Coordinates of C-alpha atoms in Angstrom, one line a residue:
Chain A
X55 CA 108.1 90.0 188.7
X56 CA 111.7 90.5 190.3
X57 CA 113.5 89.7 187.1
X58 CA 110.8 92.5 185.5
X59 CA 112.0 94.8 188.0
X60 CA 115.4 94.3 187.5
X61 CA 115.3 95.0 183.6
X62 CA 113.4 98.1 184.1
X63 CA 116.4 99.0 186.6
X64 CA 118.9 98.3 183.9
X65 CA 116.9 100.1 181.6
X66 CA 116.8 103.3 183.7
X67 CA 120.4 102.9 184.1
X68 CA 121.1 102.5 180.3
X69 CA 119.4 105.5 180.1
X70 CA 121.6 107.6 182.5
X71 CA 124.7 106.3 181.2
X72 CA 123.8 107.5 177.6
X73 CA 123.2 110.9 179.0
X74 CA 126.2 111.6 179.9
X75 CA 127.3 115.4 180.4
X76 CA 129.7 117.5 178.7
X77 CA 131.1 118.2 182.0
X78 CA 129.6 118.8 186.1
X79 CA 128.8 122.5 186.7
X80 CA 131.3 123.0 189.3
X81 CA 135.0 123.5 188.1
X82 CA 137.8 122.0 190.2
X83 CA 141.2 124.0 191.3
X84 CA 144.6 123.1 192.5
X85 CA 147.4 125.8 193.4
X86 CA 150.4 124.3 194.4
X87 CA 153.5 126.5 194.7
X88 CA 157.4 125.3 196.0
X89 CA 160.1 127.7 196.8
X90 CA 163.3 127.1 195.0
X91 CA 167.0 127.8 196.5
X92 CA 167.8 128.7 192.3
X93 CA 168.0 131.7 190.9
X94 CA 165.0 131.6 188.1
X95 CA 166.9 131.4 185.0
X96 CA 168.0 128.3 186.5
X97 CA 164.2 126.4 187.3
X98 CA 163.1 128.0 184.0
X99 CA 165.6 126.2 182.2
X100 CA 164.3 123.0 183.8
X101 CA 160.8 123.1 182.9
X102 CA 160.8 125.7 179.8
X103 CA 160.7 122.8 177.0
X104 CA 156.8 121.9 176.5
X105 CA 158.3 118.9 175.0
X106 CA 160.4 117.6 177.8
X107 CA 158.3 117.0 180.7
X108 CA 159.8 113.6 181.2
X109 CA 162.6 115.5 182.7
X110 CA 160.7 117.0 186.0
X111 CA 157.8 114.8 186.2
X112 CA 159.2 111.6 187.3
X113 CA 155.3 109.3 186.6
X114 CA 156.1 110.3 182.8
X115 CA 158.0 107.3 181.1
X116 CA 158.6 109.2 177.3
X117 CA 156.9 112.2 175.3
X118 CA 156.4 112.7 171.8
X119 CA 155.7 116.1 170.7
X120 CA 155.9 118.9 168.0
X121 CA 155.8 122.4 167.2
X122 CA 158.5 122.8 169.9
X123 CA 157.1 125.8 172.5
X124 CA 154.9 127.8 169.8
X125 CA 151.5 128.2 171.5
X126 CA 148.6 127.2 169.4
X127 CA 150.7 124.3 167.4
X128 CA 152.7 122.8 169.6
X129 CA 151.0 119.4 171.0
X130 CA 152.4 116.1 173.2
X131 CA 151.7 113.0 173.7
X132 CA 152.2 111.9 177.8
X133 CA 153.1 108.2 178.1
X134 CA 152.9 107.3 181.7
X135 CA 154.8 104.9 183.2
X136 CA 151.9 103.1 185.0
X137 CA 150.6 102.8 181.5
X138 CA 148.2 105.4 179.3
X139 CA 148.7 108.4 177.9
X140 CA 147.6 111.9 177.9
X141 CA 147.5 114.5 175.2
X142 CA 147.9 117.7 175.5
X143 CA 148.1 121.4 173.8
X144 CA 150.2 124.7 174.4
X145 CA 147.7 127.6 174.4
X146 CA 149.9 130.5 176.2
X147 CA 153.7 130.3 176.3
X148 CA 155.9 133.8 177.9
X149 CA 159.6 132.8 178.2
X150 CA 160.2 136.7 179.4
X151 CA 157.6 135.9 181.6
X152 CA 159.0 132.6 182.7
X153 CA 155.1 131.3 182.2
X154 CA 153.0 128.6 180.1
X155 CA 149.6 127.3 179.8
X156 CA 148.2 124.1 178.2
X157 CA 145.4 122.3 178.1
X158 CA 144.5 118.4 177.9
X159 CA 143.1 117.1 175.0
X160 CA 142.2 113.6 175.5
X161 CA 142.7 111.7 178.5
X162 CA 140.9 108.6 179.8
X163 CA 139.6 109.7 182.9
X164 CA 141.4 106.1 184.7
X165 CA 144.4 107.5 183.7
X166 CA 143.2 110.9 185.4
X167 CA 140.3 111.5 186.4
X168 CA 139.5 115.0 185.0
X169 CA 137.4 116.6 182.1
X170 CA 138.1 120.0 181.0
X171 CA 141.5 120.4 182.0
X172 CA 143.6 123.2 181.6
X173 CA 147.0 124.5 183.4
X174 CA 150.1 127.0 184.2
X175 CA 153.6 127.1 185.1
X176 CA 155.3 130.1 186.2
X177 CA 158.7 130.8 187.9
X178 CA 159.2 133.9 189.6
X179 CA 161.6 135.4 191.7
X180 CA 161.2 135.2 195.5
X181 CA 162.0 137.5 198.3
X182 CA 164.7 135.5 199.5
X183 CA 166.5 135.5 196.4
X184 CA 165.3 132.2 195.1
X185 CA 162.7 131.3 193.2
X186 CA 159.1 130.0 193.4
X187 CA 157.6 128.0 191.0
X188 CA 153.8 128.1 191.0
X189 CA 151.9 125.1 189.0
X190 CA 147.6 125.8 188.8
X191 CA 145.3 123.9 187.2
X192 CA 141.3 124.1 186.6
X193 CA 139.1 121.2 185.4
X194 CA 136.1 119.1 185.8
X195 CA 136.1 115.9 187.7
X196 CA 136.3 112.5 186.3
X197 CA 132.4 111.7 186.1
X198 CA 130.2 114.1 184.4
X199 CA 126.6 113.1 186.1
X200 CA 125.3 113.3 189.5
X201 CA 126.4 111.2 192.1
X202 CA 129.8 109.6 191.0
X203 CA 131.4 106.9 191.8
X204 CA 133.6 107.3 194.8
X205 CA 136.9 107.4 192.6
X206 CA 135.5 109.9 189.9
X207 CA 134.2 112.3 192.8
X208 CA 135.5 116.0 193.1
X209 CA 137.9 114.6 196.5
X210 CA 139.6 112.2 193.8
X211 CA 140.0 114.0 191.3
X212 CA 141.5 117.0 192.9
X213 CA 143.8 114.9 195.0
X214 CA 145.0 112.6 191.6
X215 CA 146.0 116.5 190.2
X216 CA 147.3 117.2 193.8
X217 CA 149.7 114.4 193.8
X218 CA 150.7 115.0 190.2
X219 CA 151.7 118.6 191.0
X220 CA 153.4 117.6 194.4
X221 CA 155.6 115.4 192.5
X222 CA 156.3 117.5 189.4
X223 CA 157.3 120.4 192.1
X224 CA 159.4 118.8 193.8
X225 CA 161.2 116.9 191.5
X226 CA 162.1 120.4 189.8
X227 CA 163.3 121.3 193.5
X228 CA 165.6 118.9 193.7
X229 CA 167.2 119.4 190.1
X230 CA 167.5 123.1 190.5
X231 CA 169.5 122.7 193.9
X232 CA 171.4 120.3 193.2
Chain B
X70 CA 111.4 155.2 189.7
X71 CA 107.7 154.4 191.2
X72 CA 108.7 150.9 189.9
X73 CA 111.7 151.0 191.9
X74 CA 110.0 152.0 195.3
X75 CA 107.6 149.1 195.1
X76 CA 108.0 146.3 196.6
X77 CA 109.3 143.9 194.2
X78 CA 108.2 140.6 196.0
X79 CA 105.7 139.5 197.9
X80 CA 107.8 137.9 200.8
X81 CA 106.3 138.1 204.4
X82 CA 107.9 141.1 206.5
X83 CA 109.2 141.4 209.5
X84 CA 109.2 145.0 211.3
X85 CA 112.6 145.1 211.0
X86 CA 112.2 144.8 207.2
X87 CA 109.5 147.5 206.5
X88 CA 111.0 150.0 208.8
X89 CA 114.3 149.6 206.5
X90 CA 112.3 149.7 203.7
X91 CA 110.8 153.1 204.8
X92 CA 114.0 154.5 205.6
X93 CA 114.9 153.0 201.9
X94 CA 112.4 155.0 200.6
X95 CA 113.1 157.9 202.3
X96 CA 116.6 157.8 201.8
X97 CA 116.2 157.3 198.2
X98 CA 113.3 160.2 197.9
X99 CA 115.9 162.3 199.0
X100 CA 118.5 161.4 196.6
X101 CA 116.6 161.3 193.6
X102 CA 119.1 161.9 191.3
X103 CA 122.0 159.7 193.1
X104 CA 122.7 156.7 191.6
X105 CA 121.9 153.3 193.4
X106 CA 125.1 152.2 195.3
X107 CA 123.9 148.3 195.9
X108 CA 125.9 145.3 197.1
X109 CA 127.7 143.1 195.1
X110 CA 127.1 139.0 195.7
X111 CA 129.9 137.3 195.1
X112 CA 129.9 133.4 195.2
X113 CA 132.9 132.3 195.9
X114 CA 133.0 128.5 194.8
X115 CA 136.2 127.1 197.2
X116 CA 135.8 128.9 199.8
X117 CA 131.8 128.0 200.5
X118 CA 131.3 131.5 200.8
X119 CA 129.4 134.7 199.6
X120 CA 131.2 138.2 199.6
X121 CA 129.0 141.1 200.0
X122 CA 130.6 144.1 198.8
X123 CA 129.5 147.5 198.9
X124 CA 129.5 149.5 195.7
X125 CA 130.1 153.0 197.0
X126 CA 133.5 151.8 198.5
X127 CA 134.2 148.9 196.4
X128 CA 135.0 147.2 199.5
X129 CA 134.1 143.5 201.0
X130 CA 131.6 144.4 204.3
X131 CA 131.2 140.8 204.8
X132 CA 131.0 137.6 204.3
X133 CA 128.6 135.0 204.0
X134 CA 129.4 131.0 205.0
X135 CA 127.2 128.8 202.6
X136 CA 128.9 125.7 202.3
X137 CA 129.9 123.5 200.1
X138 CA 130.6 125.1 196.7
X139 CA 128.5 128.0 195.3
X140 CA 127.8 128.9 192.1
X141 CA 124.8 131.0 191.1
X142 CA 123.6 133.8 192.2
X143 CA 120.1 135.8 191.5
X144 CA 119.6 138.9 193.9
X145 CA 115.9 141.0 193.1
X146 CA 115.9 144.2 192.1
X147 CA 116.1 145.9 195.8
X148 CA 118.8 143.3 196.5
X149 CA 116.5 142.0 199.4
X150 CA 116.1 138.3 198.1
X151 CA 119.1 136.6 197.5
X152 CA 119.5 133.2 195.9
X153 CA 122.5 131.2 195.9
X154 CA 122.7 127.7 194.0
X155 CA 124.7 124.8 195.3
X156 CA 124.9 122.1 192.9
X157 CA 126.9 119.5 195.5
X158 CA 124.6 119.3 198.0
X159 CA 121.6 120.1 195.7
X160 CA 120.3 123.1 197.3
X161 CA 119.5 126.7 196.5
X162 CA 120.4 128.8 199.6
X163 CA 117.9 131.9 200.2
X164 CA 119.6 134.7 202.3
X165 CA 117.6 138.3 203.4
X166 CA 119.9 141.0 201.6
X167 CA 118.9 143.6 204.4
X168 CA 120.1 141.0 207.4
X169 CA 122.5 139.3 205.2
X170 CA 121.4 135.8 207.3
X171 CA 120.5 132.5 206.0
X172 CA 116.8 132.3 205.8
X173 CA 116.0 128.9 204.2
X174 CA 118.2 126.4 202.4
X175 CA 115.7 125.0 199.7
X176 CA 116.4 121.5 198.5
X177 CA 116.6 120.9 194.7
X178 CA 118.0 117.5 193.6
X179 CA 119.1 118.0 190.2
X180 CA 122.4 119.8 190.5
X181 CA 121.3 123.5 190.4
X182 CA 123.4 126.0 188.9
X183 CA 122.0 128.4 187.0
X184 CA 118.6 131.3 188.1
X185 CA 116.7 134.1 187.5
X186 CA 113.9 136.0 189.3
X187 CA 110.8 136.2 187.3
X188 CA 110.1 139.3 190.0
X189 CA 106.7 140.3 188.1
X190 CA 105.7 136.8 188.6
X191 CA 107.0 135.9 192.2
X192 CA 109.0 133.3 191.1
X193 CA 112.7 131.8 190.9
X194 CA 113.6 129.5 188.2
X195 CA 116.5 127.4 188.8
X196 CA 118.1 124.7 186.5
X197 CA 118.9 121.5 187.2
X198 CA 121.8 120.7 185.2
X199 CA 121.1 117.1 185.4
X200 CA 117.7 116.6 184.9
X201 CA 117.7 118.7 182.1
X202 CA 114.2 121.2 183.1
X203 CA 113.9 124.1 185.4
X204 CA 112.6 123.9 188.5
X205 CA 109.8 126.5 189.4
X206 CA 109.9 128.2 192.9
X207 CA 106.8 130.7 194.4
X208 CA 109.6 133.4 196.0
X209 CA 106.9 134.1 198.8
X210 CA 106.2 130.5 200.1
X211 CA 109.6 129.0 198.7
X212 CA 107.8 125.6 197.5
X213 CA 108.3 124.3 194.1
X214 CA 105.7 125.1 191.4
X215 CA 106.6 122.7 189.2
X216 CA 109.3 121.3 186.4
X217 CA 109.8 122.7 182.4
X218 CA 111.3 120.3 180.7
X219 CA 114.0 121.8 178.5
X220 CA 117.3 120.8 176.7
X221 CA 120.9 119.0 178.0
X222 CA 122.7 120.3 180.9
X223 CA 120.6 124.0 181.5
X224 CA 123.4 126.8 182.2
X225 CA 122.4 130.5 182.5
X226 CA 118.7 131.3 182.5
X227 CA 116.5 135.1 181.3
X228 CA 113.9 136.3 182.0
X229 CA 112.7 139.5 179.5
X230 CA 111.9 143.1 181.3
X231 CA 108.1 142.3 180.5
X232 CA 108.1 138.8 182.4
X233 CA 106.5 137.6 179.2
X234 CA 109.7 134.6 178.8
X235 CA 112.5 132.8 180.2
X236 CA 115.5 131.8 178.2
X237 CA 117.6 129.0 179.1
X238 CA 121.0 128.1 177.3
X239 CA 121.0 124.4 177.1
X240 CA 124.8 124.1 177.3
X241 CA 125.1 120.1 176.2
X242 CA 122.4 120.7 173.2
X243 CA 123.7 124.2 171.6
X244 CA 120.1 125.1 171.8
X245 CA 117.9 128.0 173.8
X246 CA 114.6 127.0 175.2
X247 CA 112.2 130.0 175.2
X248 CA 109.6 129.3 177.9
X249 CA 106.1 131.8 178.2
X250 CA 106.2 132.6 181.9
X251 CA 102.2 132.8 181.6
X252 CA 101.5 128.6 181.3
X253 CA 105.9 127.9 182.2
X254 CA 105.5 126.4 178.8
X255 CA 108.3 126.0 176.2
X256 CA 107.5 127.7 173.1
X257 CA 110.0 127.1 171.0
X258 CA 113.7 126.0 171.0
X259 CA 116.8 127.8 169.2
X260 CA 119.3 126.3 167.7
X261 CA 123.0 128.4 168.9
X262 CA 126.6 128.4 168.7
X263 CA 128.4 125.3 170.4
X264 CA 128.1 124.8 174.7
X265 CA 125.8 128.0 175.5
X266 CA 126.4 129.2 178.6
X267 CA 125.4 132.5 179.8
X268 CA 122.4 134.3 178.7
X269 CA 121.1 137.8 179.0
X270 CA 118.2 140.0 177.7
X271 CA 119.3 143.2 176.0
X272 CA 117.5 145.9 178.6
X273 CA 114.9 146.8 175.3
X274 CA 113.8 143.2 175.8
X275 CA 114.4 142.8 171.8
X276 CA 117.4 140.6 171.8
X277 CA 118.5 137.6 173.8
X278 CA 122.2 137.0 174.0
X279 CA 124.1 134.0 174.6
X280 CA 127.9 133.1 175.5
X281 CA 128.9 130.0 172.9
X282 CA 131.9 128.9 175.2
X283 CA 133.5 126.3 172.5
X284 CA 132.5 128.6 169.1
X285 CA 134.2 131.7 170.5
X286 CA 131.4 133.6 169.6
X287 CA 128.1 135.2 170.8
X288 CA 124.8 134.2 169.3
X289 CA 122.3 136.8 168.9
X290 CA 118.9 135.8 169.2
X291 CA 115.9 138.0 168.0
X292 CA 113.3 137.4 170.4
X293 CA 110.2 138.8 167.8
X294 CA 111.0 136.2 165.2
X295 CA 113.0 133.9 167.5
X296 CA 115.5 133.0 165.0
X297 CA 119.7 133.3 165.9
X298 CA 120.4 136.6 163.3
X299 CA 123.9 136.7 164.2
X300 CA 127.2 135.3 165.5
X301 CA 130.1 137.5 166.4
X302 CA 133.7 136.2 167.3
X303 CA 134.9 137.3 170.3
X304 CA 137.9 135.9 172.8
X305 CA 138.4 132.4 173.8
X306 CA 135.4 130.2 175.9
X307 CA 133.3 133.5 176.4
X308 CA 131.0 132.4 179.9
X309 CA 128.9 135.5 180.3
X310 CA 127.8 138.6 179.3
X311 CA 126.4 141.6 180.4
X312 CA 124.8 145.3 179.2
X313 CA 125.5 148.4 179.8
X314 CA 123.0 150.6 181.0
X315 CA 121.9 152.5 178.5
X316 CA 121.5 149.6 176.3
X317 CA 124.5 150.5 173.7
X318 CA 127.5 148.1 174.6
X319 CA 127.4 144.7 175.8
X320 CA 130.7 142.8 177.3
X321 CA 131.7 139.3 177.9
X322 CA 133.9 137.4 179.6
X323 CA 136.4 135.7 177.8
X324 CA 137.6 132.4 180.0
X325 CA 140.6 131.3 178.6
X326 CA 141.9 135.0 177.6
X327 CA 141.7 136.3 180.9
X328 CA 139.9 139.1 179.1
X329 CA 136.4 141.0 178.8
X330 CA 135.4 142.2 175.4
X331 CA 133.1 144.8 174.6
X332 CA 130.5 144.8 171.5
X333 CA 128.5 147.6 169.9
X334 CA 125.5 146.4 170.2
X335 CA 123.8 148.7 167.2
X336 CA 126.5 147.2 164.7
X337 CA 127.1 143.8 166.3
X338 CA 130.8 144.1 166.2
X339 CA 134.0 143.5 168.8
X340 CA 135.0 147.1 170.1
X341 CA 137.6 146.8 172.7
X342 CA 138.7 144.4 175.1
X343 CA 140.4 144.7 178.5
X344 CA 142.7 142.2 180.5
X345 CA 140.9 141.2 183.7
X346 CA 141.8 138.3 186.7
X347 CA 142.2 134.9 185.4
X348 CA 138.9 132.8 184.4
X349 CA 136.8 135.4 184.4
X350 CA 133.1 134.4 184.8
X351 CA 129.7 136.8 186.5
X352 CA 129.9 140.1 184.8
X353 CA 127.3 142.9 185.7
X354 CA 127.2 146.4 184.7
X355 CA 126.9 148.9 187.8
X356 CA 123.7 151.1 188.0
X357 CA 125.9 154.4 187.8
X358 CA 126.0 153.3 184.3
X359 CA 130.3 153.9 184.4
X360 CA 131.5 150.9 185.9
X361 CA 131.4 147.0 185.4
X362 CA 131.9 144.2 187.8
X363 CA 134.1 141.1 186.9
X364 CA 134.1 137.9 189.2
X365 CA 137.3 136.0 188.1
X366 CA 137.2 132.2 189.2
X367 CA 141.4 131.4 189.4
X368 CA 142.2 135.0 190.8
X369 CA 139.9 135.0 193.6
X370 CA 138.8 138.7 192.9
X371 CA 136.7 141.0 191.7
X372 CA 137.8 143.5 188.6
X373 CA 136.1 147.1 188.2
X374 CA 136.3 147.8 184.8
X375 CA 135.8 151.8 183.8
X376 CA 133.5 151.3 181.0
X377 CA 135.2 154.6 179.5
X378 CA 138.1 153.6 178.6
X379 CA 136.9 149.6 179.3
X380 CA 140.4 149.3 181.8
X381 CA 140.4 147.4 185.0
X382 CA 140.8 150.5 187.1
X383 CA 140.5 148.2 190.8
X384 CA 140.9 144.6 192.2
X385 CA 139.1 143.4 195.1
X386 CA 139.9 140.4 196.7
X387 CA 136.8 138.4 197.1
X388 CA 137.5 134.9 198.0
X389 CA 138.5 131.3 196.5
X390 CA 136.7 130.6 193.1
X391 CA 134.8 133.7 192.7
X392 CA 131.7 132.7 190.1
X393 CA 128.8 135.1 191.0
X394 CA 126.9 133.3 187.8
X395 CA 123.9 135.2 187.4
X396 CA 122.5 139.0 188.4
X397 CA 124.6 139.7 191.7
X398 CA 123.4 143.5 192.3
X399 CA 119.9 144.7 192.8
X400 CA 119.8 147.4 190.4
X401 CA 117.2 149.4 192.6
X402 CA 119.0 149.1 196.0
X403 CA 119.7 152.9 197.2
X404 CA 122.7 151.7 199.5
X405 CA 124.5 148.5 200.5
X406 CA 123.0 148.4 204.5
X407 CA 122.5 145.9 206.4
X408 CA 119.7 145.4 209.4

């Protein structure tokens, strides 16, 4: 009877796991801004290559990419240097307005835990004469169906972005002042 | 107009209530040719909060403290009942318009995220995005009627101006389940563009239109034969969309554009499109028939669009993650008062 039991269990949970959602219904957001003693030409130049992320985000062991910074073609590959990688797309790209957007393509959510992604990156002048550079980013978490695990939940998956952003921010802090 | 003074719902009353709604009446007796000026119900996802703005002022006269991370939104036609869904802590949150205080949080297990009042019927239909059906309320003794099966991952939900059908975008199955509100049977299911998400009834009740977030496009579906008869490109991931009063426009909000388009709904095509906040998502047209509302997610505002010259004319800054996914205005509500 108890085996019986069990194999109906792992049935039902079969079941769940092929049902598995396109995405939850309640996108995530992270705003994370730094000010920047740089005039904005400056932090711009830092992060304005789509293809050279390696430089400001310290986690990112090599890229490879084409189609340069021409939204709608341009595409990289992310290889992390914990291992995995992340592919991504430009959709937006403004150098006037010191702006991009881009959006992930395929990413095993172990290697971040997020569905849906998409992001900006803008540098603007600040009040003070530097610059601020504002990074923002809206996705899913890493499980699509109800109750995830604990490190697929909405908390983790916003703080994994959190900490990406964090470091990415103020990596490009300390290159522009140096 | 005699529609508009009845009571839509069948909710118990307190004094309180019925005096307002006499001075409602009175008030809009009086003002007979005065457009409604209702509030605005703004969800605002991060923050766990609901904005209540007042449409004569475009202004926010309160806010709400829900919790957790709201979503949907489906206010009655005298903006009196007001549902908000909650899909983290699976509930559906019923405030009173007119006191603007938490009444009852109602608990559906499911994920719920997208509603509509069936007001002819006294009911709220809310999907559960995980179980795949709808969960039926009774709006006057809030307990649950029963559960439609329909397809994956239920998104925005119709109802017609007859109360003769529900439509629910099945975002995970490309398809729109058509349910009779008479049995809360499915009658039939329609195949649509790719990932529906928002649905709304043309106000003739001839035409059902869905938001197909990852075709770009709008599928039109004729609710006599219920077949799709058209697709029409618009801007990137389109969420919602909305009518304009009089029937002759309808508008949707283009996600990854930042941008609401507007389409002639006569000859089915794109005819003009205006920048809005970023992620742009609940979209309602304003009973003065001049003005449309715009909740956009990543700005944390609220756009009013002149539907003249379809240009953002005013911001208002709602709060973090503003959805408002579903009808957030009671078109019949004289003025935005509260008890």
């Amino acid at each position: 009877m108890k085996r019986f039991l069990f194999m109906i269990m792992a049935l039902a949970a079969l079941g769940a796991a092929t049902d598995a959602k396109a995405h939850g219904p309640s996108r995530l957001k992270v705003i994370k801004t730094i000010d920047v003693a740089a005039p904005p030409a400056k932090v711009w130049g830092i992060i304005a290559d789509f293809d050279k992320i390696n430089v400001w985000l310290p986690a990112v062991e090599k890229v490879d990419a084409t189609g340069g910074n021409a939204p709608n073609s341009a595409k990289r590959v992310i290889h992390l240097k914990s291992g995995g990688d992340i592919e991504e797309a430009l959709t937006r790209y403004s150098a006037e307005g010191m702006s991009y957007s881009y959006e992930i393509t395929k990413v095993d959510p172990k290697v971040l835990p997020v569905n849906n992604y998409s992001s900006t990156i803008t540098v603007s002048a600040n009040p003070s004469g530097g610059s601020t550079v504002e990074w923002r980013g809206a996705f899913y978490r890493g499980f699509m169906n109800n109750d995830p695990p604990k490190e697929l939940n909405d908390e983790s998956s916003q703080a994994a972005v959190e900490g990406v952003y964090d470091l990415g921010l103020k990596t490009v802090k300390q290159l522009a002042e140096k | 107009m005699i529609l508009a003074l009845r009571p839509s719902n069948n909710l118990p009353r307190n004094k309180a209530t019925s005096a307002v709604a006499a001075a409602w009446a009175l008030g809009f007796a009086l003002n007979a040719c005065a457009p409604p000026q209702p509030c605005l119900w703004i969800t605002n996802q991060e923050a766990g909060t609901v904005s209540v703005i007042d449409s004569s002022t475009d202004s926010v006269v309160d806010t709400i403290l829900v919790g957790a991370n709201p979503a949907g939104i489906a206010v009655g036609k005298t903006g009196r009942d007001v549902f908000v869904s909650i899909p983290g802590p699976n509930e559906v949150t019923f405030i009173n318009g007119n006191t603007r205080k938490i009444v009852k949080r109602i608990p559906v297990p499911g994920g719920p995220l997208g509603m509509a009042l069936d007001e002819i019927g006294g009911r709220l239909l809310v999907g559960e995005w995980y179980d795949n059906d709808v969960a039926v309320f009774d709006t006057r003794s809030l307990s649950l009627v029963g559960r439609i099966p329909v397809g994956q991952a239920p998104a925005g939900i119709a109802v017609t101006p007859d109360g003769a059908l529900a439509l629910v975008a099945n975002r995970d199955s490309s398809t729109v389940s058509v349910i009779g509100l008479a049995d809360l049977m499915v009658r039939t299911t329609v195949p649509v563009g790719t990932h529906p998400f928002g649905i709304t009834v043309s106000p003739d009740g001839k035409q059902a239109w869905v938001a197909a977030v990852q075709d770009n496009s709008i599928s039109v579906i004729d609710l006599e034969s219920m077949r799709l008869i058209r697709s029409i490109p618009v801007g990137r991931t389109p969420y919602v969309i909305a009518f304009s009063i009089d029937g002759r426009l309808a508008f949707v909000t283009n996600q990854h554009d930042n941008t609401v388009t507007s389409v002639d709904v006569r000859t089915l095509s794109p005819v003009a499109t205006a920048a809005v906040g970023e992620y742009p998502e609940g979209i309602m047209a304003h009973p003065d028939g001049k003005r449309l509302y715009v909740a956009n997610w990543m700005s944390d505002t609220v756009s009013v669009i002149d539907i003249d010259g379809l240009k953002e004319e005013k911001t208002v800054k709602s709060g973090n993650g503003s959805r408002a996914f579903g009808r957030f205005l009671g078109d019949a509500q004289s003025y935005c008062t509260k008890d």
